[in-house]
mmCIF file of C-alpha atoms and ligand atoms in Angstrom:
data_model
loop_
_atom_site.group_PDB
_atom_site.id
_atom_site.type_symbol
_atom_site.label_atom_id
_atom_site.label_comp_id
_atom_site.label_asym_id
_atom_site.label_seq_id
_atom_site.Cartn_x
_atom_site.Cartn_y
_atom_site.Cartn_z
ATOM 1 C CA MET F 254 93.250 73.745 125.413
ATOM 2 C CA VAL F 255 94.050 73.087 129.078
ATOM 3 C CA SER F 256 94.144 75.229 132.171
ATOM 4 C CA VAL F 257 97.660 76.157 133.338
ATOM 5 C CA ASN F 258 98.607 77.253 136.873
ATOM 6 C CA THR F 259 100.538 80.508 137.012
ATOM 7 C CA VAL F 260 101.558 82.065 140.324
ATOM 8 C CA THR F 261 98.783 84.625 139.873
ATOM 9 C CA GLY F 262 96.050 82.177 138.858
ATOM 10 C CA LYS F 263 94.953 79.859 136.079
ATOM 11 C CA VAL F 264 95.244 80.735 132.387
ATOM 12 C CA ASP F 265 94.255 78.853 129.254
ATOM 13 C CA SER F 266 97.159 77.200 127.477
ATOM 14 C CA LYS F 267 96.257 79.258 124.393
ATOM 15 C CA GLN F 268 96.995 82.456 126.337
ATOM 16 C CA LEU F 269 100.622 81.644 127.182
ATOM 17 C CA GLY F 270 102.028 83.439 124.144
ATOM 18 C CA CYS F 271 105.753 84.021 123.697
ATOM 19 C CA THR F 272 107.412 82.002 126.463
ATOM 20 C CA LEU F 273 110.845 81.695 127.993
ATOM 21 C CA VAL F 274 110.550 78.158 129.237
ATOM 22 C CA HIS F 275 113.530 77.971 131.580
ATOM 23 C CA GLU F 276 114.617 81.027 133.599
ATOM 24 C CA HIS F 277 115.175 81.534 137.324
ATOM 25 C CA LEU F 278 113.993 84.631 139.183
ATOM 26 C CA LEU F 279 116.140 83.642 142.148
ATOM 27 C CA LEU F 280 118.485 80.688 142.579
ATOM 28 C CA ARG F 281 120.214 79.865 145.844
ATOM 29 C CA SER F 282 120.939 77.016 148.215
ATOM 30 C CA ASP F 283 117.718 76.873 150.174
ATOM 31 C CA SER F 284 119.148 75.479 153.410
ATOM 32 C CA VAL F 285 121.780 78.240 153.473
ATOM 33 C CA ALA F 286 119.188 80.934 152.807
ATOM 34 C CA ILE F 287 117.130 79.680 155.760
ATOM 35 C CA GLN F 288 120.031 79.219 158.200
ATOM 36 C CA PHE F 289 122.190 82.194 157.226
ATOM 37 C CA PRO F 290 119.813 84.780 155.800
ATOM 38 C CA HIS F 291 122.301 87.591 156.436
ATOM 39 C CA LEU F 292 124.223 86.367 153.383
ATOM 40 C CA TYR F 293 121.404 87.540 151.110
ATOM 41 C CA ASP F 294 119.991 90.927 150.199
ATOM 42 C CA ASP F 295 116.321 90.201 149.574
ATOM 43 C CA GLN F 296 115.399 93.644 148.299
ATOM 44 C CA SER F 297 118.306 93.731 145.873
ATOM 45 C CA ASN F 298 117.401 90.242 144.607
ATOM 46 C CA PHE F 299 113.810 91.324 144.133
ATOM 47 C CA LEU F 300 114.854 94.378 142.129
ATOM 48 C CA LYS F 301 117.184 92.291 139.943
ATOM 49 C CA ALA F 302 114.352 89.912 139.081
ATOM 50 C CA VAL F 303 111.907 92.749 138.391
ATOM 51 C CA GLU F 304 114.423 94.480 136.138
ATOM 52 C CA GLN F 305 115.027 91.363 134.026
ATOM 53 C CA VAL F 306 111.368 90.430 133.782
ATOM 54 C CA LYS F 307 110.345 93.955 132.779
ATOM 55 C CA ALA F 308 113.102 93.942 130.148
ATOM 56 C CA VAL F 309 111.868 90.728 128.521
ATOM 57 C CA LYS F 310 108.298 91.947 128.767
ATOM 58 C CA SER F 311 109.279 94.921 126.641
ATOM 59 C CA GLN F 312 110.761 92.438 124.125
ATOM 60 C CA GLY F 313 107.356 90.778 123.778
ATOM 61 C CA VAL F 314 107.657 87.868 126.214
ATOM 62 C CA HIS F 315 104.301 86.962 127.786
ATOM 63 C CA THR F 316 105.177 84.021 130.045
ATOM 64 C CA ILE F 317 108.157 82.699 131.993
ATOM 65 C CA CYS F 318 108.438 79.132 133.306
ATOM 66 C CA ASP F 319 110.643 79.122 136.400
ATOM 67 C CA PRO F 320 111.850 75.618 137.327
ATOM 68 C CA THR F 321 113.224 76.641 140.732
ATOM 69 C CA VAL F 322 112.327 73.826 143.128
ATOM 70 C CA MET F 323 113.524 72.299 146.401
ATOM 71 C CA GLY F 324 117.323 72.448 146.545
ATOM 72 C CA ILE F 325 117.724 75.744 144.730
ATOM 73 C CA GLY F 326 115.669 78.006 146.937
ATOM 74 C CA ARG F 327 112.122 78.057 145.621
ATOM 75 C CA ASP F 328 110.285 80.914 147.328
ATOM 76 C CA ILE F 329 106.750 81.083 146.025
ATOM 77 C CA ARG F 330 105.918 84.408 147.686
ATOM 78 C CA PHE F 331 108.972 85.950 146.018
ATOM 79 C CA MET F 332 107.775 84.678 142.639
ATOM 80 C CA GLU F 333 104.295 86.007 143.319
ATOM 81 C CA ARG F 334 105.676 89.460 144.232
ATOM 82 C CA VAL F 335 107.688 89.595 140.997
ATOM 83 C CA ALA F 336 104.642 88.511 138.989
ATOM 84 C CA HIS F 337 102.476 91.227 140.546
ATOM 85 C CA GLU F 338 105.122 93.917 140.126
ATOM 86 C CA THR F 339 105.756 93.079 136.457
ATOM 87 C CA GLU F 340 102.339 91.698 135.405
ATOM 88 C CA MET F 341 104.193 88.804 133.767
ATOM 89 C CA LYS F 342 102.657 85.347 133.671
ATOM 90 C CA ILE F 343 105.058 83.234 135.753
ATOM 91 C CA ILE F 344 104.671 79.474 136.059
ATOM 92 C CA ALA F 345 106.223 77.792 139.093
ATOM 93 C CA ALA F 346 107.371 74.192 139.346
ATOM 94 C CA THR F 347 107.422 71.426 141.907
ATOM 95 C CA GLY F 348 110.118 68.803 142.201
ATOM 96 C CA ILE F 349 113.621 68.327 143.555
ATOM 97 C CA TYR F 350 116.926 69.697 142.322
ATOM 98 C CA SER F 351 119.763 67.376 143.310
ATOM 99 C CA TYR F 352 122.670 65.723 141.517
ATOM 100 C CA ASN F 353 123.067 62.918 144.071
ATOM 101 C CA ASP F 354 120.858 62.303 147.048
ATOM 102 C CA ILE F 355 117.655 63.430 148.722
ATOM 103 C CA PRO F 356 116.895 64.153 152.407
ATOM 104 C CA PRO F 357 116.304 61.161 154.733
ATOM 105 C CA ILE F 358 112.602 61.984 155.042
ATOM 106 C CA PHE F 359 112.236 60.950 151.422
ATOM 107 C CA GLN F 360 114.985 58.298 151.384
ATOM 108 C CA ASN F 361 113.153 56.347 154.064
ATOM 109 C CA ARG F 362 109.681 56.551 152.570
ATOM 110 C CA ASP F 363 108.322 55.155 149.349
ATOM 111 C CA ILE F 364 107.952 56.639 145.884
ATOM 112 C CA ASN F 365 104.257 57.382 146.265
ATOM 113 C CA TYR F 366 104.872 59.404 149.433
ATOM 114 C CA LEU F 367 107.133 61.670 147.407
ATOM 115 C CA ALA F 368 104.707 61.754 144.467
ATOM 116 C CA ASP F 369 101.968 62.930 146.861
ATOM 117 C CA VAL F 370 104.164 65.835 147.953
ATOM 118 C CA PHE F 371 104.468 66.973 144.350
ATOM 119 C CA ILE F 372 100.777 66.400 143.650
ATOM 120 C CA ARG F 373 99.841 68.588 146.624
ATOM 121 C CA ASP F 374 101.932 71.455 145.218
ATOM 122 C CA ILE F 375 99.973 71.195 141.969
ATOM 123 C CA GLU F 376 96.496 70.625 143.339
ATOM 124 C CA VAL F 377 96.474 72.427 146.709
ATOM 125 C CA GLY F 378 99.333 74.904 146.769
ATOM 126 C CA ILE F 379 103.041 75.456 147.400
ATOM 127 C CA GLN F 380 104.557 76.188 150.821
ATOM 128 C CA ASN F 381 101.157 76.393 152.531
ATOM 129 C CA THR F 382 99.828 78.978 150.095
ATOM 130 C CA SER F 383 97.129 78.450 147.493
ATOM 131 C CA ILE F 384 99.639 79.206 144.699
ATOM 132 C CA LYS F 385 99.864 76.090 142.575
ATOM 133 C CA ALA F 386 102.722 74.600 140.585
ATOM 134 C CA GLY F 387 102.257 74.377 136.825
ATOM 135 C CA PHE F 388 104.848 71.752 135.948
ATOM 136 C CA LEU F 389 107.265 69.179 137.396
ATOM 137 C CA LYS F 390 111.060 69.353 137.549
ATOM 138 C CA CYS F 391 113.718 66.728 138.237
ATOM 139 C CA THR F 392 117.458 66.602 137.726
ATOM 140 C CA ALA F 393 120.375 64.283 137.076
ATOM 141 C CA ASP F 394 123.906 65.356 136.238
ATOM 142 C CA ALA F 395 127.351 63.771 135.860
ATOM 143 C CA ALA F 396 126.771 61.311 138.721
ATOM 144 C CA GLY F 397 123.957 59.767 136.699
ATOM 145 C CA ILE F 398 120.634 58.597 138.026
ATOM 146 C CA THR F 399 121.544 57.528 141.541
ATOM 147 C CA GLU F 400 119.250 55.375 143.625
ATOM 148 C CA ASP F 401 117.787 58.493 145.251
ATOM 149 C CA LEU F 402 117.287 60.231 141.926
ATOM 150 C CA ASP F 403 115.605 57.160 140.468
ATOM 151 C CA LYS F 404 113.045 57.568 143.247
ATOM 152 C CA VAL F 405 112.579 61.241 142.378
ATOM 153 C CA PHE F 406 112.149 60.527 138.653
ATOM 154 C CA ARG F 407 109.560 57.834 139.363
ATOM 155 C CA ALA F 408 107.693 60.083 141.802
ATOM 156 C CA ILE F 409 107.709 62.869 139.219
ATOM 157 C CA ALA F 410 106.376 60.439 136.596
ATOM 158 C CA ARG F 411 103.566 59.303 138.875
ATOM 159 C CA ALA F 412 102.661 62.880 139.791
ATOM 160 C CA GLN F 413 102.501 63.683 136.074
ATOM 161 C CA LYS F 414 100.068 60.871 135.440
ATOM 162 C CA VAL F 415 97.798 61.975 138.293
ATOM 163 C CA THR F 416 97.831 65.717 137.570
ATOM 164 C CA GLY F 417 98.447 65.932 133.809
ATOM 165 C CA VAL F 418 101.045 68.704 134.142
ATOM 166 C CA PRO F 419 104.223 68.395 132.051
ATOM 167 C CA ILE F 420 107.748 67.439 133.147
ATOM 168 C CA MET F 421 110.995 69.341 132.626
ATOM 169 C CA THR F 422 114.335 67.726 133.400
ATOM 170 C CA HIS F 423 117.897 68.852 133.917
ATOM 171 C CA SER F 424 120.042 66.412 131.974
ATOM 172 C CA HIS F 425 123.768 65.967 131.377
ATOM 173 C CA PRO F 426 124.295 65.380 127.650
ATOM 174 C CA GLU F 427 127.999 64.632 128.109
ATOM 175 C CA SER F 428 127.013 61.365 129.775
ATOM 176 C CA SER F 429 123.927 60.917 127.553
ATOM 177 C CA ASN F 430 121.719 60.621 130.608
ATOM 178 C CA GLY F 431 118.695 62.117 128.854
ATOM 179 C CA LEU F 432 118.156 58.647 127.408
ATOM 180 C CA LYS F 433 118.208 57.089 130.880
ATOM 181 C CA GLN F 434 115.683 59.694 131.999
ATOM 182 C CA MET F 435 113.451 58.612 129.125
ATOM 183 C CA ASP F 436 113.884 54.958 130.189
ATOM 184 C CA ILE F 437 112.372 55.711 133.596
ATOM 185 C CA PHE F 438 109.529 57.832 132.256
ATOM 186 C CA GLU F 439 108.670 55.165 129.696
ATOM 187 C CA ASP F 440 108.847 52.484 132.363
ATOM 188 C CA GLU F 441 106.360 54.501 134.444
ATOM 189 C CA GLY F 442 104.099 54.995 131.419
ATOM 190 C CA VAL F 443 104.381 58.761 130.914
ATOM 191 C CA ASP F 444 103.212 60.080 127.542
ATOM 192 C CA PRO F 445 106.437 61.533 126.016
ATOM 193 C CA LYS F 446 104.530 64.579 124.750
ATOM 194 C CA PHE F 447 104.499 65.797 128.361
ATOM 195 C CA ILE F 448 108.280 65.453 128.719
ATOM 196 C CA MET F 449 110.989 68.001 128.030
ATOM 197 C CA ILE F 450 114.559 66.777 128.395
ATOM 198 C CA GLY F 451 116.385 69.937 129.380
ATOM 199 C CA HIS F 452 119.833 71.208 128.428
ATOM 200 C CA CYS F 453 120.153 69.168 125.224
ATOM 201 C CA GLY F 454 121.723 72.253 123.633
ATOM 202 C CA ASP F 455 124.793 71.703 125.832
ATOM 203 C CA THR F 456 126.033 69.216 123.251
ATOM 204 C CA ASP F 457 126.502 69.273 119.493
ATOM 205 C CA ASN F 458 126.021 65.506 119.335
ATOM 206 C CA ILE F 459 123.111 65.459 116.903
ATOM 207 C CA ASP F 460 122.914 61.679 117.061
ATOM 208 C CA TYR F 461 122.292 61.684 120.797
ATOM 209 C CA ILE F 462 119.727 64.495 120.621
ATOM 210 C CA THR F 463 117.908 62.809 117.744
ATOM 211 C CA GLN F 464 117.596 59.606 119.763
ATOM 212 C CA ILE F 465 115.719 61.559 122.453
ATOM 213 C CA LEU F 466 113.506 63.281 119.886
ATOM 214 C CA LYS F 467 112.672 59.971 118.245
ATOM 215 C CA ARG F 468 111.333 58.760 121.557
ATOM 216 C CA GLY F 469 108.789 61.564 121.412
ATOM 217 C CA ALA F 470 109.980 64.103 123.990
ATOM 218 C CA PHE F 471 110.510 67.821 123.646
ATOM 219 C CA ILE F 472 114.026 69.109 124.253
ATOM 220 C CA GLY F 473 115.429 72.242 125.838
ATOM 221 C CA MET F 474 117.857 74.294 123.788
ATOM 222 C CA ASP F 475 117.690 76.312 126.921
ATOM 223 C CA ARG F 476 121.089 77.588 127.984
ATOM 224 C CA TYR F 477 121.827 80.321 125.479
ATOM 225 C CA GLY F 478 124.549 82.528 126.920
ATOM 226 C CA GLN F 479 125.986 79.841 129.193
ATOM 227 C CA ALA F 480 128.864 77.368 129.216
ATOM 228 C CA PRO F 481 129.876 74.940 127.843
ATOM 229 C CA LEU F 482 129.050 76.106 124.297
ATOM 230 C CA PRO F 483 129.073 79.569 122.742
ATOM 231 C CA TYR F 484 125.741 80.528 121.258
ATOM 232 C CA GLU F 485 126.967 80.276 117.663
ATOM 233 C CA LYS F 486 127.662 76.569 118.187
ATOM 234 C CA ARG F 487 124.297 76.105 119.846
ATOM 235 C CA ASN F 488 122.715 77.703 116.789
ATOM 236 C CA THR F 489 124.525 75.358 114.414
ATOM 237 C CA THR F 490 123.050 72.369 116.232
ATOM 238 C CA LEU F 491 119.638 73.994 116.415
ATOM 239 C CA ILE F 492 119.589 74.701 112.682
ATOM 240 C CA GLU F 493 120.618 71.131 111.927
ATOM 241 C CA LEU F 494 117.699 69.868 114.000
ATOM 242 C CA ILE F 495 115.282 72.312 112.366
ATOM 243 C CA LYS F 496 116.387 70.961 109.007
ATOM 244 C CA LYS F 497 115.542 67.491 110.258
ATOM 245 C CA GLY F 498 112.019 68.738 110.996
ATOM 246 C CA PHE F 499 112.213 69.197 114.758
ATOM 247 C CA ALA F 500 111.289 72.879 115.186
ATOM 248 C CA ASN F 501 108.033 71.641 116.685
ATOM 249 C CA ARG F 502 109.903 69.862 119.501
ATOM 250 C CA MET F 503 112.445 72.406 120.743
ATOM 251 C CA PHE F 504 112.429 75.229 123.265
ATOM 252 C CA LEU F 505 114.673 78.272 123.315
ATOM 253 C CA SER F 506 115.658 79.718 126.668
ATOM 254 C CA GLN F 507 118.683 80.826 128.700
ATOM 255 C CA ASP F 508 118.515 79.206 132.152
ATOM 256 C CA TYR F 509 119.349 82.676 133.402
ATOM 257 C CA CYS F 510 119.430 83.289 137.145
ATOM 258 C CA CYS F 511 118.552 86.850 138.179
ATOM 259 C CA SER F 512 120.511 86.168 141.343
ATOM 260 C CA PHE F 513 122.722 83.150 141.828
ATOM 261 C CA ASP F 514 124.696 82.273 144.954
ATOM 262 C CA TRP F 515 126.811 79.352 143.706
ATOM 263 C CA PHE F 516 129.760 81.543 142.733
ATOM 264 C CA PRO F 517 131.176 84.849 143.971
ATOM 265 C CA PRO F 518 130.637 87.726 141.523
ATOM 266 C CA GLU F 519 134.283 87.718 140.416
ATOM 267 C CA HIS F 520 134.168 84.007 139.517
ATOM 268 C CA GLU F 521 135.163 82.746 136.085
ATOM 269 C CA PHE F 522 131.600 81.524 135.528
ATOM 270 C CA PHE F 523 130.340 85.063 135.042
ATOM 271 C CA LYS F 524 133.357 86.132 132.951
ATOM 272 C CA THR F 525 133.163 83.434 130.284
ATOM 273 C CA TYR F 526 129.807 84.563 128.938
ATOM 274 C CA PRO F 527 129.273 88.125 130.126
ATOM 275 C CA LYS F 528 126.232 88.600 127.893
ATOM 276 C CA TRP F 529 124.215 85.952 129.722
ATOM 277 C CA SER F 530 120.935 87.595 130.719
ATOM 278 C CA MET F 531 117.215 87.090 130.275
ATOM 279 C CA THR F 532 117.177 89.380 127.231
ATOM 280 C CA PHE F 533 120.138 87.821 125.388
ATOM 281 C CA LEU F 534 118.051 85.356 123.380
ATOM 282 C CA LEU F 535 115.769 87.919 121.781
ATOM 283 C CA ASP F 536 118.472 90.599 121.553
ATOM 284 C CA GLU F 537 121.094 88.526 119.777
ATOM 285 C CA VAL F 538 120.318 84.867 119.242
ATOM 286 C CA VAL F 539 116.975 85.068 117.462
ATOM 287 C CA PRO F 540 118.092 87.851 115.062
ATOM 288 C CA GLN F 541 121.140 85.718 114.280
ATOM 289 C CA LEU F 542 118.932 82.686 113.606
ATOM 290 C CA LEU F 543 116.726 84.730 111.278
ATOM 291 C CA ASN F 544 119.842 85.948 109.464
ATOM 292 C CA THR F 545 120.983 82.411 108.849
ATOM 293 C CA GLY F 546 117.734 81.301 107.263
ATOM 294 C CA VAL F 547 115.532 80.146 110.116
ATOM 295 C CA THR F 548 112.040 81.429 109.361
ATOM 296 C CA GLU F 549 109.898 83.586 111.598
ATOM 297 C CA GLU F 550 107.360 80.786 111.568
ATOM 298 C CA GLN F 551 109.939 78.358 112.979
ATOM 299 C CA VAL F 552 110.915 80.816 115.713
ATOM 300 C CA ARG F 553 107.251 81.271 116.484
ATOM 301 C CA THR F 554 106.806 77.510 116.729
ATOM 302 C CA MET F 555 109.672 77.256 119.216
ATOM 303 C CA MET F 556 108.722 80.264 121.320
ATOM 304 C CA TYR F 557 104.900 80.255 121.145
ATOM 305 C CA ASP F 558 103.369 76.990 120.007
ATOM 306 C CA ASN F 559 105.597 74.421 121.649
ATOM 307 C CA VAL F 560 104.906 75.557 125.192
ATOM 308 C CA ARG F 561 101.166 75.312 124.609
ATOM 309 C CA CYS F 562 101.656 71.844 123.133
ATOM 310 C CA TRP F 563 103.849 70.698 126.028
ATOM 311 C CA PHE F 564 101.163 71.695 128.526
ATOM 312 C CA GLU F 565 98.476 70.080 126.383
ATOM 313 C CA GLY F 566 100.465 66.889 125.751
ATOM 314 C CA THR F 567 100.449 67.236 121.995
ATOM 315 C CA TYR F 568 102.665 68.616 119.283
ATOM 316 C CA GLU F 569 102.235 70.428 116.029
ATOM 317 C CA LEU F 570 102.632 68.369 112.891
ATOM 318 C CA PRO F 571 106.253 67.556 112.061
ATOM 319 C CA THR F 572 107.950 70.213 109.988
ATOM 320 C CA ILE F 573 110.172 67.728 108.187
ATOM 321 C CA ASP F 574 108.997 68.969 104.789
ATOM 322 C CA ARG F 575 109.635 72.615 105.570
ATOM 323 C CA VAL F 576 112.978 73.757 104.289
ATOM 324 C CA ILE F 577 115.105 76.421 105.841
ATOM 325 C CA LYS F 578 115.237 79.354 103.465
ATOM 326 C CA GLU F 579 118.537 80.354 101.962
ATOM 327 C CA PRO F 580 119.910 83.458 103.719
ATOM 328 C CA ASN F 581 119.575 85.571 100.576
ATOM 329 C CA SER F 582 115.906 84.814 100.188
ATOM 330 C CA ILE F 583 114.911 86.513 103.450
HETATM 331 ZN ZN1 LIG V 1566 117.808 75.934 135.515
#
């Protein structure tokens, strides 16, 4: 058992319960929100987040990890207000969201300077509050791990080793960069049990995903309801991996954004998967998984146990010998 920082105080890792490990209460370009605040309706955004969080609370969710960090508008007071209003356990992150470069202040200073910034968020508080981050977040997409992002990944790794909190990444399976992320973490000496390579469910390349799992990390099957894959295809991959014994290493989530400024409301993004929401997973995906032979125990492992293990830097025993039940036997 370890102590975990939520935005409303510390909890024991055993108390996390059913967890959505990757959802955003608010996602926006932080420089735009500061310079052109008239573009945003704060009250409406607050109500949208409260509505979604209350809805998943009524589904039985106890905790939400929100990996909104620098670059996508982290606002710790906003997260705190939502947590108070909904009485949900919400865990905030520290880190940087970028697909290419980082601001000159960090470009022109060393890795440890950046690591110290992250460590302060975890040990002292975020944005000059005493609200502490519970995990670390870093990103790399189609551009790969640029020189700037290499610095971020190494700073994140060093902050992990000092603080003991786990790491979540945004990866780009199409270019297999989850493996390159693992290279850096291994080079920095991070225990892989504290690592979650995010967005692995965006591919059905079992070979690639298995390579990451074999290196000891957790993976995020964390974009249910989003492009590029319909949820049925995501389930096929998930079931294949469960059959290989990896239920104890996967997370289910949606990467839902209660408000999201990247696209106008009429954009294709929102039309392709209109069911995308914070409740979609438990409304449709999990019942579908149970119908196709995944056991309640395996769902429980993915939604309850794995988050505790990730924070504790451990995992449950491999489930390689557990067989998925035939649909008729349920
Ligand atoms: Zn996300």
